[in-house]
CSV table of C-alpha atoms in Angstrom, one decimal:
chain,number,residue,atom,x,y,z
A,222,UNK,CA,0.2,-0.1,0.0
A,223,UNK,CA,3.0,2.4,-0.4
A,224,UNK,CA,4.8,1.7,2.5
A,225,UNK,CA,7.7,-1.0,1.6
A,226,UNK,CA,10.3,0.4,4.1
A,227,UNK,CA,7.8,0.0,7.2
A,228,UNK,CA,7.1,-3.7,5.6
A,229,UNK,CA,10.3,-4.5,5.7
A,230,UNK,CA,11.1,-3.5,9.4
A,231,UNK,CA,8.1,-5.5,10.1
A,232,UNK,CA,9.6,-8.8,8.6
A,233,UNK,CA,12.8,-8.2,10.2
A,234,UNK,CA,11.1,-7.7,13.8
A,235,UNK,CA,9.8,-11.3,13.1
A,236,UNK,CA,13.2,-12.7,11.8
A,237,UNK,CA,14.8,-11.7,14.9
A,238,UNK,CA,11.9,-12.7,17.2
A,239,UNK,CA,10.8,-16.4,15.9
A,240,UNK,CA,11.6,-19.5,17.7
A,241,UNK,CA,11.4,-21.3,14.5
A,242,UNK,CA,14.8,-21.3,12.6
A,243,UNK,CA,12.8,-21.9,8.9
A,244,UNK,CA,10.4,-19.3,9.9
A,245,UNK,CA,13.2,-16.9,11.2
A,246,UNK,CA,14.7,-17.6,7.3
A,247,UNK,CA,11.5,-17.2,5.9
A,248,UNK,CA,11.1,-13.7,7.7
A,249,UNK,CA,14.7,-12.8,6.4
A,250,UNK,CA,14.0,-13.7,2.9
A,251,UNK,CA,10.9,-12.1,2.5
A,252,UNK,CA,13.3,-8.8,4.3
A,253,UNK,CA,15.4,-9.2,1.6
A,254,UNK,CA,12.8,-9.6,-1.8
A,255,UNK,CA,11.0,-6.4,-0.4
A,256,UNK,CA,14.9,-4.6,-0.5
A,257,UNK,CA,15.2,-6.0,-3.8
A,258,UNK,CA,11.8,-4.1,-5.0
A,259,UNK,CA,13.4,-1.2,-3.7
A,260,UNK,CA,16.6,-1.8,-5.2
A,261,UNK,CA,18.7,-1.6,-2.0
A,262,UNK,CA,21.1,-5.2,-3.8
A,263,UNK,CA,23.8,-4.8,-0.9
A,264,UNK,CA,21.1,-4.5,2.0
A,265,UNK,CA,19.5,-7.7,0.5
A,266,UNK,CA,22.4,-9.4,0.2
A,267,UNK,CA,23.1,-8.8,3.7
A,268,UNK,CA,19.9,-9.8,5.0
A,269,UNK,CA,20.0,-13.1,2.3
A,270,UNK,CA,23.9,-13.9,4.5
A,271,UNK,CA,21.8,-13.8,7.5
A,272,UNK,CA,19.0,-16.2,6.3
A,273,UNK,CA,22.1,-18.9,5.1
A,274,UNK,CA,23.6,-18.5,8.9
A,275,UNK,CA,20.4,-19.4,10.4
A,276,UNK,CA,20.2,-22.2,8.0
A,277,UNK,CA,24.4,-23.5,8.8
A,278,UNK,CA,23.2,-23.9,12.9
A,279,UNK,CA,20.4,-25.1,12.5
A,280,UNK,CA,18.9,-28.8,12.8
A,281,UNK,CA,16.3,-29.6,10.5
A,282,UNK,CA,14.7,-32.4,8.9
A,283,UNK,CA,15.9,-33.0,5.1
A,284,UNK,CA,12.0,-31.7,4.1
A,285,UNK,CA,13.0,-28.6,5.8
A,286,UNK,CA,16.2,-27.8,5.3
A,287,UNK,CA,15.0,-28.4,1.6
A,288,UNK,CA,12.3,-25.9,1.7
A,289,UNK,CA,14.4,-23.4,3.4
A,290,UNK,CA,17.0,-24.1,0.7
A,291,UNK,CA,14.6,-22.9,-1.6
A,292,UNK,CA,13.7,-19.5,0.0
A,293,UNK,CA,17.3,-18.8,-0.2
A,294,UNK,CA,17.8,-19.8,-3.7
A,295,UNK,CA,14.8,-17.6,-4.8
A,296,UNK,CA,16.2,-14.7,-2.8
A,297,UNK,CA,19.2,-15.1,-4.4
A,298,UNK,CA,17.9,-15.4,-8.1
A,299,UNK,CA,15.8,-12.3,-7.8
A,300,UNK,CA,18.9,-10.2,-6.4
A,301,UNK,CA,20.9,-11.6,-9.7
A,302,UNK,CA,18.0,-10.5,-12.5
A,303,UNK,CA,18.9,-7.0,-12.4
A,304,UNK,CA,22.9,-7.6,-13.1
A,305,UNK,CA,25.4,-9.2,-16.0
A,306,UNK,CA,24.3,-12.4,-14.1
A,307,UNK,CA,20.6,-12.3,-15.7
A,308,UNK,CA,21.2,-16.3,-17.4
A,309,UNK,CA,22.8,-17.5,-14.2
A,310,UNK,CA,19.6,-15.7,-12.2
A,311,UNK,CA,17.4,-17.3,-15.4
A,312,UNK,CA,18.7,-21.0,-14.3
A,313,UNK,CA,18.0,-20.4,-10.0
A,314,UNK,CA,15.1,-19.3,-10.7
A,315,UNK,CA,14.2,-22.7,-12.5
A,316,UNK,CA,15.8,-24.3,-10.1
A,317,UNK,CA,13.6,-22.9,-7.3
A,318,UNK,CA,10.4,-22.8,-9.4
A,319,UNK,CA,10.9,-27.0,-9.7
A,320,UNK,CA,12.0,-26.9,-5.5
A,321,UNK,CA,8.4,-24.8,-5.0
A,322,UNK,CA,6.3,-27.6,-6.9
A,323,UNK,CA,7.6,-29.7,-4.8
A,324,UNK,CA,7.1,-28.8,-1.3
A,325,UNK,CA,4.2,-26.5,-1.9
A,326,UNK,CA,2.3,-28.9,-4.3
A,327,UNK,CA,1.1,-27.1,-7.6
A,328,UNK,CA,-2.5,-27.0,-6.9
A,329,UNK,CA,-1.9,-25.3,-3.7
A,330,UNK,CA,-2.9,-21.3,-3.8
A,331,UNK,CA,0.3,-20.1,-2.6
A,332,UNK,CA,2.7,-22.9,-5.4
A,333,UNK,CA,0.0,-21.4,-8.2
A,334,UNK,CA,1.2,-18.1,-7.5
A,335,UNK,CA,5.1,-18.7,-7.4
A,336,UNK,CA,4.7,-20.9,-10.6
A,337,UNK,CA,2.5,-18.0,-12.6
A,338,UNK,CA,4.5,-14.9,-11.1
A,339,UNK,CA,8.5,-16.4,-11.3
A,340,UNK,CA,7.3,-17.4,-14.8
A,341,UNK,CA,6.2,-13.8,-15.8
A,342,UNK,CA,8.9,-12.1,-13.4
A,343,UNK,CA,11.5,-13.5,-16.5
A,344,UNK,CA,9.3,-12.5,-19.0
A,345,UNK,CA,9.4,-9.0,-17.8
A,346,UNK,CA,13.6,-9.4,-17.8
A,347,UNK,CA,13.2,-11.4,-21.1
A,348,UNK,CA,11.5,-8.5,-22.7
A,349,UNK,CA,13.9,-6.2,-21.7
A,350,UNK,CA,16.6,-7.7,-23.1
A,351,UNK,CA,15.2,-7.9,-26.2
A,352,UNK,CA,13.8,-11.6,-26.5
A,353,UNK,CA,10.0,-11.5,-27.1
A,354,UNK,CA,10.3,-15.0,-28.3
A,355,UNK,CA,11.6,-16.1,-24.8
A,356,UNK,CA,8.8,-13.5,-22.9
A,357,UNK,CA,5.9,-14.9,-25.2
A,358,UNK,CA,7.0,-18.6,-24.0
A,359,UNK,CA,7.1,-18.1,-20.1
A,360,UNK,CA,3.8,-16.0,-20.1
A,361,UNK,CA,2.5,-18.8,-22.2
A,362,UNK,CA,3.8,-21.0,-19.9
A,363,UNK,CA,2.1,-19.3,-16.8
A,364,UNK,CA,-1.3,-18.9,-18.6
A,365,UNK,CA,-2.4,-22.7,-16.9
A,366,UNK,CA,-1.5,-21.4,-12.9
A,367,UNK,CA,-3.1,-17.9,-13.2
A,368,UNK,CA,-6.7,-20.0,-14.7
A,369,UNK,CA,-6.0,-22.5,-11.8
A,370,UNK,CA,-6.5,-19.5,-9.8
A,371,UNK,CA,-9.1,-17.8,-11.0
A,372,UNK,CA,-9.5,-14.4,-9.1
A,373,UNK,CA,-7.6,-15.3,-6.0
A,374,UNK,CA,-4.7,-13.2,-7.5
A,375,UNK,CA,-6.3,-10.7,-9.7
A,376,UNK,CA,-3.3,-8.0,-10.3
A,377,UNK,CA,-1.3,-11.7,-11.8
A,378,UNK,CA,-3.8,-11.2,-14.9
A,379,UNK,CA,-2.6,-7.2,-14.4
A,380,UNK,CA,0.7,-8.4,-14.7
A,381,UNK,CA,-0.2,-10.9,-17.6
A,382,UNK,CA,-1.6,-8.5,-19.9
A,383,UNK,CA,1.1,-5.9,-19.1
A,384,UNK,CA,3.9,-7.8,-20.5
A,385,UNK,CA,1.5,-9.2,-23.3
A,386,UNK,CA,0.8,-5.5,-24.1
A,387,UNK,CA,5.1,-5.1,-23.7
A,388,UNK,CA,5.8,-8.7,-26.2
A,389,UNK,CA,3.2,-6.9,-28.7
A,390,UNK,CA,5.1,-3.7,-28.9
A,391,UNK,CA,8.6,-5.0,-29.1
A,392,UNK,CA,8.0,-7.9,-31.1
A,393,UNK,CA,6.7,-5.7,-34.2
A,394,UNK,CA,3.0,-7.0,-33.2
A,395,UNK,CA,-0.7,-5.9,-33.4
A,396,UNK,CA,-0.8,-2.0,-31.8
A,397,UNK,CA,-4.1,-2.4,-31.6
A,398,UNK,CA,-4.2,-5.5,-29.1
A,399,UNK,CA,-1.7,-3.9,-27.5
A,400,UNK,CA,-3.8,-0.6,-27.0
A,401,UNK,CA,-6.6,-2.5,-25.5
A,402,UNK,CA,-4.0,-4.8,-23.0
A,403,UNK,CA,-3.3,-1.3,-21.8
A,404,UNK,CA,-6.5,0.0,-21.1
A,405,UNK,CA,-7.6,-3.0,-19.4
A,406,UNK,CA,-4.2,-3.6,-16.9
A,407,UNK,CA,-4.8,0.2,-16.3
A,408,UNK,CA,-8.3,-0.2,-15.7
A,409,UNK,CA,-8.3,-3.1,-13.4
A,410,UNK,CA,-5.0,-2.1,-11.8
A,411,UNK,CA,-6.7,1.2,-10.5
A,412,UNK,CA,-9.4,-0.6,-9.6
A,413,UNK,CA,-7.4,-2.9,-7.5
A,414,UNK,CA,-4.8,0.0,-5.8
A,415,UNK,CA,-2.2,-1.9,-7.7
A,416,UNK,CA,0.5,0.9,-8.0
A,417,UNK,CA,3.1,-0.8,-10.2
A,418,UNK,CA,0.9,-2.4,-12.8
A,419,UNK,CA,-0.7,0.7,-12.9
A,420,UNK,CA,2.4,2.5,-13.6
A,421,UNK,CA,3.8,-0.2,-15.9
A,422,UNK,CA,0.0,-0.1,-18.1
A,423,UNK,CA,0.2,3.9,-18.3
A,424,UNK,CA,3.2,3.7,-19.5
A,425,UNK,CA,3.0,1.8,-22.8
A,426,UNK,CA,-0.7,3.7,-23.5
A,427,UNK,CA,1.1,7.2,-23.2
A,428,UNK,CA,3.8,5.5,-25.4
A,429,UNK,CA,1.5,4.4,-27.9
A,430,UNK,CA,-0.7,7.8,-27.7
A,431,UNK,CA,2.6,10.2,-27.7
A,432,UNK,CA,3.2,8.5,-31.6
A,433,UNK,CA,1.0,9.2,-32.3
A,434,UNK,CA,0.6,12.7,-31.6
A,435,UNK,CA,-2.2,12.4,-29.2
A,436,UNK,CA,-1.6,15.0,-26.1
A,437,UNK,CA,-3.7,12.9,-23.9
A,438,UNK,CA,0.0,10.9,-23.5
A,439,UNK,CA,1.0,13.7,-21.3
A,440,UNK,CA,-1.3,13.4,-18.8
A,441,UNK,CA,-0.7,9.6,-18.8
A,442,UNK,CA,3.3,10.3,-18.8
A,443,UNK,CA,2.6,12.9,-15.5
A,444,UNK,CA,0.3,9.6,-14.0
A,445,UNK,CA,3.5,7.3,-14.2
A,446,UNK,CA,5.7,9.6,-12.3
A,447,UNK,CA,2.8,10.2,-9.6
A,448,UNK,CA,1.9,6.6,-9.1
A,449,UNK,CA,5.8,5.7,-8.7
A,450,UNK,CA,6.3,8.3,-6.0
A,451,UNK,CA,3.2,6.6,-4.3
A,452,UNK,CA,5.6,3.2,-3.6
A,453,UNK,CA,8.2,5.5,-1.5
A,454,UNK,CA,11.2,4.7,-3.6
A,455,UNK,CA,13.3,6.8,-5.3
A,456,UNK,CA,15.2,4.4,-8.4
A,457,UNK,CA,11.1,3.9,-9.1
A,458,UNK,CA,10.4,7.6,-9.4
A,459,UNK,CA,13.9,7.9,-11.5
A,460,UNK,CA,12.9,4.7,-14.3
A,461,UNK,CA,9.0,6.8,-14.1
A,462,UNK,CA,10.7,10.1,-14.9
A,463,UNK,CA,12.9,8.0,-17.7
A,464,UNK,CA,9.7,6.8,-18.9
A,465,UNK,CA,8.1,10.2,-19.3
A,466,UNK,CA,10.7,12.2,-21.0
A,467,UNK,CA,10.6,9.6,-23.6
A,468,UNK,CA,6.7,10.7,-23.8
A,469,UNK,CA,7.9,14.2,-23.9
A,470,UNK,CA,10.3,14.1,-26.4
A,471,UNK,CA,8.6,11.8,-28.6
A,472,UNK,CA,5.5,15.1,-28.1
A,473,UNK,CA,8.4,17.6,-28.4
A,474,UNK,CA,8.5,19.0,-25.5
A,475,UNK,CA,12.2,18.7,-25.1
A,476,UNK,CA,12.6,21.4,-22.5
A,477,UNK,CA,10.1,19.2,-20.3
A,478,UNK,CA,11.8,15.9,-21.1
A,479,UNK,CA,15.6,17.6,-20.4
A,480,UNK,CA,14.3,18.4,-16.9
A,481,UNK,CA,13.3,15.2,-16.1
A,482,UNK,CA,16.1,13.3,-17.8
A,483,UNK,CA,18.5,15.5,-14.9
A,484,UNK,CA,15.9,14.9,-11.9
A,485,UNK,CA,16.2,10.6,-12.5
A,486,UNK,CA,20.5,11.0,-12.7
A,487,UNK,CA,20.6,11.6,-9.1
A,488,UNK,CA,19.2,8.8,-8.1
A,489,UNK,CA,20.7,6.3,-10.1
A,490,UNK,CA,24.2,6.0,-9.2
A,491,UNK,CA,26.2,2.6,-10.3
A,492,UNK,CA,23.3,1.7,-12.9
A,493,UNK,CA,25.1,1.8,-16.5
A,494,UNK,CA,22.1,0.4,-17.7
A,495,UNK,CA,19.6,2.7,-16.5
A,496,UNK,CA,22.3,5.8,-17.3
A,497,UNK,CA,22.6,4.4,-20.9
A,498,UNK,CA,18.8,4.8,-21.4
A,499,UNK,CA,19.0,7.8,-19.4
A,500,UNK,CA,21.5,9.5,-22.0
A,501,UNK,CA,19.8,8.7,-24.8
A,502,UNK,CA,16.7,10.2,-24.4
A,503,UNK,CA,18.9,13.3,-23.3
A,504,UNK,CA,20.4,12.9,-26.7
A,505,UNK,CA,17.4,12.6,-28.2
A,506,UNK,CA,16.1,15.9,-26.8
A,507,UNK,CA,18.8,18.0,-26.8
A,508,UNK,CA,18.8,17.4,-30.4
A,509,UNK,CA,15.6,18.3,-30.6
A,510,UNK,CA,15.7,21.3,-29.0
A,511,UNK,CA,18.6,22.2,-31.2
A,512,UNK,CA,16.3,22.1,-34.1
A,513,UNK,CA,14.0,24.7,-32.7
A,514,UNK,CA,12.9,27.7,-34.6
A,515,UNK,CA,13.8,30.1,-32.2
A,516,UNK,CA,11.4,33.4,-31.2
């Protein structure tokens, strides 16, 4: 609900108070996952190290130890996903999905959510590397799990629609279908209060409208930034500002695009891929600004 730091504090408190080693490990891993979502990979690594230390000194049944190892492996896979070790992360995620299948049971709600959610997470990452075919394959693998869940985890359907929209856009597919998918995802995510899903679909809609010169794209680009701010993560806001700058550049609002890229740069220390993306948008905006007629 927009307070991830408080959620992390609650999980860390549980990790320190539980008597059961598996519960402590799970709480450390949950805290690490929140730090990963907040782009604090160093903090996440320290928490995973605490979970590993807990595992090493705990006495557990083999089945319980396997469950703990899967939770730790899952957290490690999430942390690897945004680095140069993306292939290793995908392999580790596959392993943890298989482990989850064994100990959660495919037809339990948790097991189904895990199976669908991880396939879509890695579909999204495949899409960012330009592998639209790989993303579509992972999406199709997730479909049976989403269908079995029905309406129990509605945000998964929003994620599915957003990633499928990206496949259509980046894979040279049907823009009309992409517009329908993004519109449905945007309306549904706002109804659910699912801020990240709403920001993703708003950005896709803004891009499609801006490509056609539609001024409504500006309002959507601003909405992307507002939705990101609700998550209290400076890095999410920076990513949103880069996306909005792309929209402003398409709409020939070059000065505003440059203002957004300069704002985003302050939060992106050490993120080479995002900085490259920012510089590319900034360069296009500068070229456009130089071509504008002097008043």
